[in-house]
PDB file of C-alpha atoms and ligand atoms in Angstrom:
ATOM      1  CA  MET A   1     110.523  15.269 108.088  1.00  0.00           C
ATOM      2  CA  LYS A   2     110.541  16.321 104.465  1.00  0.00           C
ATOM      3  CA  THR A   3     107.522  18.036 102.968  1.00  0.00           C
ATOM      4  CA  LEU A   4     107.201  18.284  99.215  1.00  0.00           C
ATOM      5  CA  GLU A   5     105.032  20.923  97.641  1.00  0.00           C
ATOM      6  CA  GLY A   6     104.521  22.257  94.150  1.00  0.00           C
ATOM      7  CA  GLN A   7     105.161  25.887  93.259  1.00  0.00           C
ATOM      8  CA  ILE A   8     103.614  28.424  90.944  1.00  0.00           C
ATOM      9  CA  GLU A   9     106.661  28.610  88.686  1.00  0.00           C
ATOM     10  CA  ALA A  10     106.030  27.514  85.116  1.00  0.00           C
ATOM     11  CA  ALA A  11     109.318  28.337  83.336  1.00  0.00           C
ATOM     12  CA  GLY A  12     110.740  25.199  81.737  1.00  0.00           C
ATOM     13  CA  PHE A  13     107.417  23.316  81.817  1.00  0.00           C
ATOM     14  CA  ARG A  14     105.173  22.449  78.857  1.00  0.00           C
ATOM     15  CA  PHE A  15     101.403  22.573  78.905  1.00  0.00           C
ATOM     16  CA  GLY A  16      98.682  21.178  76.678  1.00  0.00           C
ATOM     17  CA  ILE A  17      95.240  22.771  76.813  1.00  0.00           C
ATOM     18  CA  VAL A  18      92.057  21.144  75.491  1.00  0.00           C
ATOM     19  CA  VAL A  19      89.200  23.592  75.180  1.00  0.00           C
ATOM     20  CA  SER A  20      85.680  22.916  73.890  1.00  0.00           C
ATOM     21  CA  ARG A  21      83.818  25.207  71.484  1.00  0.00           C
ATOM     22  CA  PHE A  22      80.362  24.497  72.896  1.00  0.00           C
ATOM     23  CA  ASN A  23      79.365  27.551  74.976  1.00  0.00           C
ATOM     24  CA  GLU A  24      82.343  29.379  73.531  1.00  0.00           C
ATOM     25  CA  PHE A  25      81.262  32.662  75.120  1.00  0.00           C
ATOM     26  CA  VAL A  26      82.225  30.948  78.416  1.00  0.00           C
ATOM     27  CA  THR A  27      85.108  28.672  77.345  1.00  0.00           C
ATOM     28  CA  SER A  28      86.981  31.517  75.613  1.00  0.00           C
ATOM     29  CA  ARG A  29      87.094  33.273  79.002  1.00  0.00           C
ATOM     30  CA  LEU A  30      88.346  30.121  80.698  1.00  0.00           C
ATOM     31  CA  LEU A  31      91.088  29.868  78.082  1.00  0.00           C
ATOM     32  CA  ALA A  32      92.066  33.508  78.564  1.00  0.00           C
ATOM     33  CA  GLY A  33      92.234  32.951  82.335  1.00  0.00           C
ATOM     34  CA  ALA A  34      94.417  29.856  81.943  1.00  0.00           C
ATOM     35  CA  LEU A  35      96.806  31.508  79.446  1.00  0.00           C
ATOM     36  CA  ASP A  36      97.153  34.543  81.677  1.00  0.00           C
ATOM     37  CA  VAL A  37      98.205  32.414  84.665  1.00  0.00           C
ATOM     38  CA  LEU A  38     100.615  30.250  82.634  1.00  0.00           C
ATOM     39  CA  THR A  39     102.406  33.155  80.979  1.00  0.00           C
ATOM     40  CA  LYS A  40     102.580  35.246  84.167  1.00  0.00           C
ATOM     41  CA  ALA A  41     104.095  32.212  85.922  1.00  0.00           C
ATOM     42  CA  GLY A  42     106.845  32.103  83.281  1.00  0.00           C
ATOM     43  CA  ALA A  43     105.658  29.602  80.651  1.00  0.00           C
ATOM     44  CA  SER A  44     106.788  30.612  77.164  1.00  0.00           C
ATOM     45  CA  GLN A  45     104.387  30.806  74.195  1.00  0.00           C
ATOM     46  CA  GLU A  46     106.201  27.846  72.583  1.00  0.00           C
ATOM     47  CA  ALA A  47     105.604  25.762  75.701  1.00  0.00           C
ATOM     48  CA  ILE A  48     101.806  25.969  75.358  1.00  0.00           C
ATOM     49  CA  GLU A  49      99.678  24.076  72.813  1.00  0.00           C
ATOM     50  CA  VAL A  50      95.914  24.537  72.529  1.00  0.00           C
ATOM     51  CA  ALA A  51      93.621  21.894  70.985  1.00  0.00           C
ATOM     52  CA  ARG A  52      89.993  22.792  70.282  1.00  0.00           C
ATOM     53  CA  VAL A  53      87.230  20.175  70.401  1.00  0.00           C
ATOM     54  CA  PRO A  54      83.479  20.443  69.637  1.00  0.00           C
ATOM     55  CA  GLY A  55      82.105  19.824  73.139  1.00  0.00           C
ATOM     56  CA  ALA A  56      82.966  18.660  76.658  1.00  0.00           C
ATOM     57  CA  PHE A  57      82.182  15.081  75.651  1.00  0.00           C
ATOM     58  CA  GLU A  58      85.155  15.129  73.255  1.00  0.00           C
ATOM     59  CA  ILE A  59      87.651  16.516  75.791  1.00  0.00           C
ATOM     60  CA  PRO A  60      88.843  13.200  77.352  1.00  0.00           C
ATOM     61  CA  LEU A  61      90.045  11.581  74.122  1.00  0.00           C
ATOM     62  CA  VAL A  62      92.186  14.544  73.112  1.00  0.00           C
ATOM     63  CA  ALA A  63      93.378  15.097  76.698  1.00  0.00           C
ATOM     64  CA  ARG A  64      94.472  11.452  76.867  1.00  0.00           C
ATOM     65  CA  ARG A  65      96.288  11.723  73.521  1.00  0.00           C
ATOM     66  CA  MET A  66      98.101  14.858  74.651  1.00  0.00           C
ATOM     67  CA  ALA A  67      98.915  13.394  78.061  1.00  0.00           C
ATOM     68  CA  ARG A  68     100.379  10.224  76.530  1.00  0.00           C
ATOM     69  CA  SER A  69     102.403  12.065  73.886  1.00  0.00           C
ATOM     70  CA  GLY A  70     105.295  12.749  76.253  1.00  0.00           C
ATOM     71  CA  ARG A  71     105.351  16.364  75.056  1.00  0.00           C
ATOM     72  CA  PHE A  72     103.723  17.959  78.110  1.00  0.00           C
ATOM     73  CA  ASP A  73     104.193  18.210  81.863  1.00  0.00           C
ATOM     74  CA  ALA A  74     100.469  18.759  82.409  1.00  0.00           C
ATOM     75  CA  VAL A  75      97.259  18.975  80.412  1.00  0.00           C
ATOM     76  CA  ILE A  76      94.466  21.423  81.217  1.00  0.00           C
ATOM     77  CA  CYS A  77      90.876  20.638  80.193  1.00  0.00           C
ATOM     78  CA  LEU A  78      88.451  23.524  79.749  1.00  0.00           C
ATOM     79  CA  GLY A  79      84.746  23.321  78.982  1.00  0.00           C
ATOM     80  CA  ALA A  80      81.299  24.484  80.067  1.00  0.00           C
ATOM     81  CA  VAL A  81      78.269  22.247  80.546  1.00  0.00           C
ATOM     82  CA  ILE A  82      75.178  24.228  81.474  1.00  0.00           C
ATOM     83  CA  ARG A  83      72.165  22.362  82.877  1.00  0.00           C
ATOM     84  CA  GLY A  84      69.530  24.843  81.809  1.00  0.00           C
ATOM     85  CA  GLU A  85      70.478  24.332  78.181  1.00  0.00           C
ATOM     86  CA  THR A  86      71.249  20.629  78.281  1.00  0.00           C
ATOM     87  CA  PRO A  87      68.738  17.813  78.707  1.00  0.00           C
ATOM     88  CA  HIS A  88      71.654  15.336  78.768  1.00  0.00           C
ATOM     89  CA  PHE A  89      73.677  17.469  81.227  1.00  0.00           C
ATOM     90  CA  GLU A  90      74.304  14.536  83.572  1.00  0.00           C
ATOM     91  CA  TYR A  91      75.705  12.287  80.831  1.00  0.00           C
ATOM     92  CA  ILE A  92      78.031  14.879  79.351  1.00  0.00           C
ATOM     93  CA  SER A  93      79.400  16.130  82.661  1.00  0.00           C
ATOM     94  CA  ALA A  94      79.815  12.601  84.056  1.00  0.00           C
ATOM     95  CA  GLU A  95      81.659  11.395  80.950  1.00  0.00           C
ATOM     96  CA  ALA A  96      83.876  14.468  80.855  1.00  0.00           C
ATOM     97  CA  SER A  97      84.923  14.123  84.504  1.00  0.00           C
ATOM     98  CA  ARG A  98      85.345  10.333  84.369  1.00  0.00           C
ATOM     99  CA  GLY A  99      87.321  10.494  81.114  1.00  0.00           C
ATOM    100  CA  ILE A 100      89.589  13.295  82.315  1.00  0.00           C
ATOM    101  CA  ALA A 101      90.410  11.425  85.537  1.00  0.00           C
ATOM    102  CA  GLN A 102      91.074   8.268  83.535  1.00  0.00           C
ATOM    103  CA  ALA A 103      93.388  10.120  81.138  1.00  0.00           C
ATOM    104  CA  ALA A 104      95.497  11.252  84.101  1.00  0.00           C
ATOM    105  CA  TRP A 105      95.746   7.708  85.483  1.00  0.00           C
ATOM    106  CA  GLU A 106      96.570   6.153  82.152  1.00  0.00           C
ATOM    107  CA  ALA A 107      99.202   8.723  81.263  1.00  0.00           C
ATOM    108  CA  ASP A 108     100.545   9.157  84.804  1.00  0.00           C
ATOM    109  CA  LEU A 109     100.435  12.898  84.275  1.00  0.00           C
ATOM    110  CA  PRO A 110      98.397  15.762  85.742  1.00  0.00           C
ATOM    111  CA  VAL A 111      95.284  16.191  83.596  1.00  0.00           C
ATOM    112  CA  VAL A 112      93.360  18.983  85.248  1.00  0.00           C
ATOM    113  CA  PHE A 113      89.581  19.335  85.368  1.00  0.00           C
ATOM    114  CA  GLY A 114      88.648  22.871  84.364  1.00  0.00           C
ATOM    115  CA  VAL A 115      85.174  22.056  83.104  1.00  0.00           C
ATOM    116  CA  LEU A 116      82.341  24.145  84.500  1.00  0.00           C
ATOM    117  CA  THR A 117      79.154  22.255  85.313  1.00  0.00           C
ATOM    118  CA  THR A 118      76.560  24.850  86.264  1.00  0.00           C
ATOM    119  CA  GLU A 119      72.815  25.247  86.649  1.00  0.00           C
ATOM    120  CA  ASN A 120      72.576  28.264  84.353  1.00  0.00           C
ATOM    121  CA  VAL A 121      74.423  30.769  82.176  1.00  0.00           C
ATOM    122  CA  GLU A 122      74.768  33.322  84.994  1.00  0.00           C
ATOM    123  CA  GLN A 123      76.650  30.853  87.180  1.00  0.00           C
ATOM    124  CA  ALA A 124      78.868  29.870  84.259  1.00  0.00           C
ATOM    125  CA  LEU A 125      79.776  33.494  83.511  1.00  0.00           C
ATOM    126  CA  GLU A 126      80.414  34.140  87.194  1.00  0.00           C
ATOM    127  CA  ARG A 127      82.958  31.291  87.257  1.00  0.00           C
ATOM    128  CA  ALA A 128      84.600  32.413  84.042  1.00  0.00           C
ATOM    129  CA  GLY A 129      85.059  36.028  85.068  1.00  0.00           C
ATOM    130  CA  ALA A 130      87.587  37.802  87.270  1.00  0.00           C
ATOM    131  CA  PRO A 131      90.951  36.009  87.696  1.00  0.00           C
ATOM    132  CA  GLU A 132      90.321  35.017  91.324  1.00  0.00           C
ATOM    133  CA  ARG A 133      87.089  33.235  90.393  1.00  0.00           C
ATOM    134  CA  ASN A 134      87.996  32.086  86.890  1.00  0.00           C
ATOM    135  CA  LYS A 135      87.970  28.290  86.709  1.00  0.00           C
ATOM    136  CA  GLY A 136      90.443  28.325  83.798  1.00  0.00           C
ATOM    137  CA  ALA A 137      92.912  30.340  85.880  1.00  0.00           C
ATOM    138  CA  GLU A 138      92.388  27.963  88.800  1.00  0.00           C
ATOM    139  CA  ALA A 139      92.963  24.931  86.556  1.00  0.00           C
ATOM    140  CA  ALA A 140      96.205  26.471  85.243  1.00  0.00           C
ATOM    141  CA  ARG A 141      97.459  27.098  88.799  1.00  0.00           C
ATOM    142  CA  THR A 142      96.644  23.479  89.665  1.00  0.00           C
ATOM    143  CA  ALA A 143      98.488  22.252  86.552  1.00  0.00           C
ATOM    144  CA  ILE A 144     101.618  24.251  87.456  1.00  0.00           C
ATOM    145  CA  GLU A 145     101.518  23.122  91.075  1.00  0.00           C
ATOM    146  CA  MET A 146     101.110  19.468  90.111  1.00  0.00           C
ATOM    147  CA  ALA A 147     103.792  19.594  87.396  1.00  0.00           C
ATOM    148  CA  THR A 148     106.318  21.158  89.777  1.00  0.00           C
ATOM    149  CA  LEU A 149     105.387  18.727  92.556  1.00  0.00           C
ATOM    150  CA  LEU A 150     105.841  15.715  90.260  1.00  0.00           C
ATOM    151  CA  ARG A 151     109.216  17.029  89.104  1.00  0.00           C
ATOM    152  CA  ALA A 152     110.261  17.457  92.743  1.00  0.00           C
ATOM    153  CA  LEU A 153     109.165  13.873  93.473  1.00  0.00           C
ATOM    154  CA  LYS A 154     111.140  12.598  90.489  1.00  0.00           C
ATOM    155  CA  THR A 155     114.261  14.418  91.627  1.00  0.00           C
ATOM    156  CA  THR A 156     113.864  12.994  95.096  1.00  0.00           C
ATOM    157  CA  LYS A 157     113.481   9.473  93.706  1.00  0.00           C
ATOM    158  CA  LYS A 158     116.657   9.895  91.640  1.00  0.00           C
ATOM    159  CA  GLY A 159     118.486  11.188  94.693  1.00  0.00           C
ATOM    160  CA  LEU A 160     117.284   8.170  96.628  1.00  0.00           C
ATOM    161  CA  HIS A 161     118.485   5.749  93.949  1.00  0.00           C
ATOM    162  CA  ARG A 162     121.895   7.414  93.883  1.00  0.00           C
ATOM    163  CA  SER A 163     122.303   7.169  97.649  1.00  0.00           C
ATOM    164  CA  LEU A 164     121.242   3.495  97.609  1.00  0.00           C
ATOM    165  CA  ARG A 165     123.722   2.745  94.816  1.00  0.00           C
ATOM    166  CA  ARG A 166     126.468   4.499  96.796  1.00  0.00           C
ATOM    167  CA  ARG A 167     125.635   2.386  99.823  1.00  0.00           C
ATOM    168  CA  ILE A 168     125.732  -0.867  97.860  1.00  0.00           C
ATOM    169  CA  THR A 169     128.880  -0.110  95.877  1.00  0.00           C
ATOM    170  CA  GLY A 170     130.637   1.740  98.682  1.00  0.00           C
ATOM    171  CA  THR A 171     131.407   4.707  96.413  1.00  0.00           C
ATOM    172  CA  ARG A 172     131.596   8.217  97.770  1.00  0.00           C
ATOM    173  CA  ARG A 173     129.429  11.169  96.884  1.00  0.00           C
ATOM    174  CA  LYS A 174     131.066  13.579  94.363  1.00  0.00           C
ATOM    175  CA  ARG A 175     131.788  17.035  95.849  1.00  0.00           C
TER     176      ARG A 175
HETATM  177  N1  INI B   1      78.751  20.225  75.201  1.00  0.00           N
HETATM  178  C1  INI B   1      79.260  21.080  76.118  1.00  0.00           C
HETATM  179  O1  INI B   1      80.475  21.219  76.230  1.00  0.00           O
HETATM  180  N2  INI B   1      78.410  21.784  76.918  1.00  0.00           N
HETATM  181  C2  INI B   1      77.066  21.663  76.822  1.00  0.00           C
HETATM  182  O2  INI B   1      76.364  22.350  77.605  1.00  0.00           O
HETATM  183  C3  INI B   1      76.526  20.798  75.834  1.00  0.00           C
HETATM  184  N3  INI B   1      75.123  20.680  75.658  1.00  0.00           N
HETATM  185  O3  INI B   1      74.389  21.564  76.096  1.00  0.00           O
HETATM  186  O4  INI B   1      74.641  19.738  75.022  1.00  0.00           O
HETATM  187  C4  INI B   1      77.415  20.059  75.025  1.00  0.00           C
HETATM  188  N4  INI B   1      76.973  19.186  74.104  1.00  0.00           N
HETATM  189  C5  INI B   1      77.795  18.646  73.061  1.00  0.00           C
HETATM  190  C6  INI B   1      78.580  17.441  73.509  1.00  0.00           C
HETATM  191  O5  INI B   1      79.632  17.787  74.372  1.00  0.00           O
HETATM  192  C7  INI B   1      79.196  16.707  72.305  1.00  0.00           C
HETATM  193  O6  INI B   1      80.007  17.624  71.610  1.00  0.00           O
HETATM  194  C8  INI B   1      78.145  16.151  71.351  1.00  0.00           C
HETATM  195  O7  INI B   1      77.218  15.359  72.043  1.00  0.00           O
HETATM  196  C9  INI B   1      78.818  15.281  70.253  1.00  0.00           C
HETATM  197  O8  INI B   1      79.486  14.163  70.838  1.00  0.00           O
END
């Protein structure tokens, strides 16, 4: 049995990050957490592009554009929707999550949900704090794992095609 798994190794991979300005005192911490994970895992500065949008509602469109551009191996979405401050909390968080999932499907690429949806500011700050609880850091780890897993799957598929072709044409494997 073969088990495929992603790894936390980001060298040679490219990442797009979409981060919203609304509740910037929270989203800037998510961004810092994500950048810390990516660079420590080996991603170069040139391999990371950050796009800023006004609010979480605007994240999906830019995430989709980035994901479809062919320039990235994964896209990370960062935002903070806080119920206490938002009468239309449900609409914004639902649209952000639905749109982000749809962007991934349409682009066939990992588009990771790093948007906090919390009851209050305290909860938001708690989830944007220390690296082990920082949702931006967690989203970056997920992006790396998914990008490496998809590359492993691609390699396996290529290997499979080669072995099928060899079987059909009767050619031998090169040593
Ligand atoms: N956007 C957020 O990212 N978080 C919020 O908590 C928020 N609140 O409170 O309203 C918010 N609103 C802005 C929204 O995302 C759009 O930018 C705006 O509606 C324009 O489309």
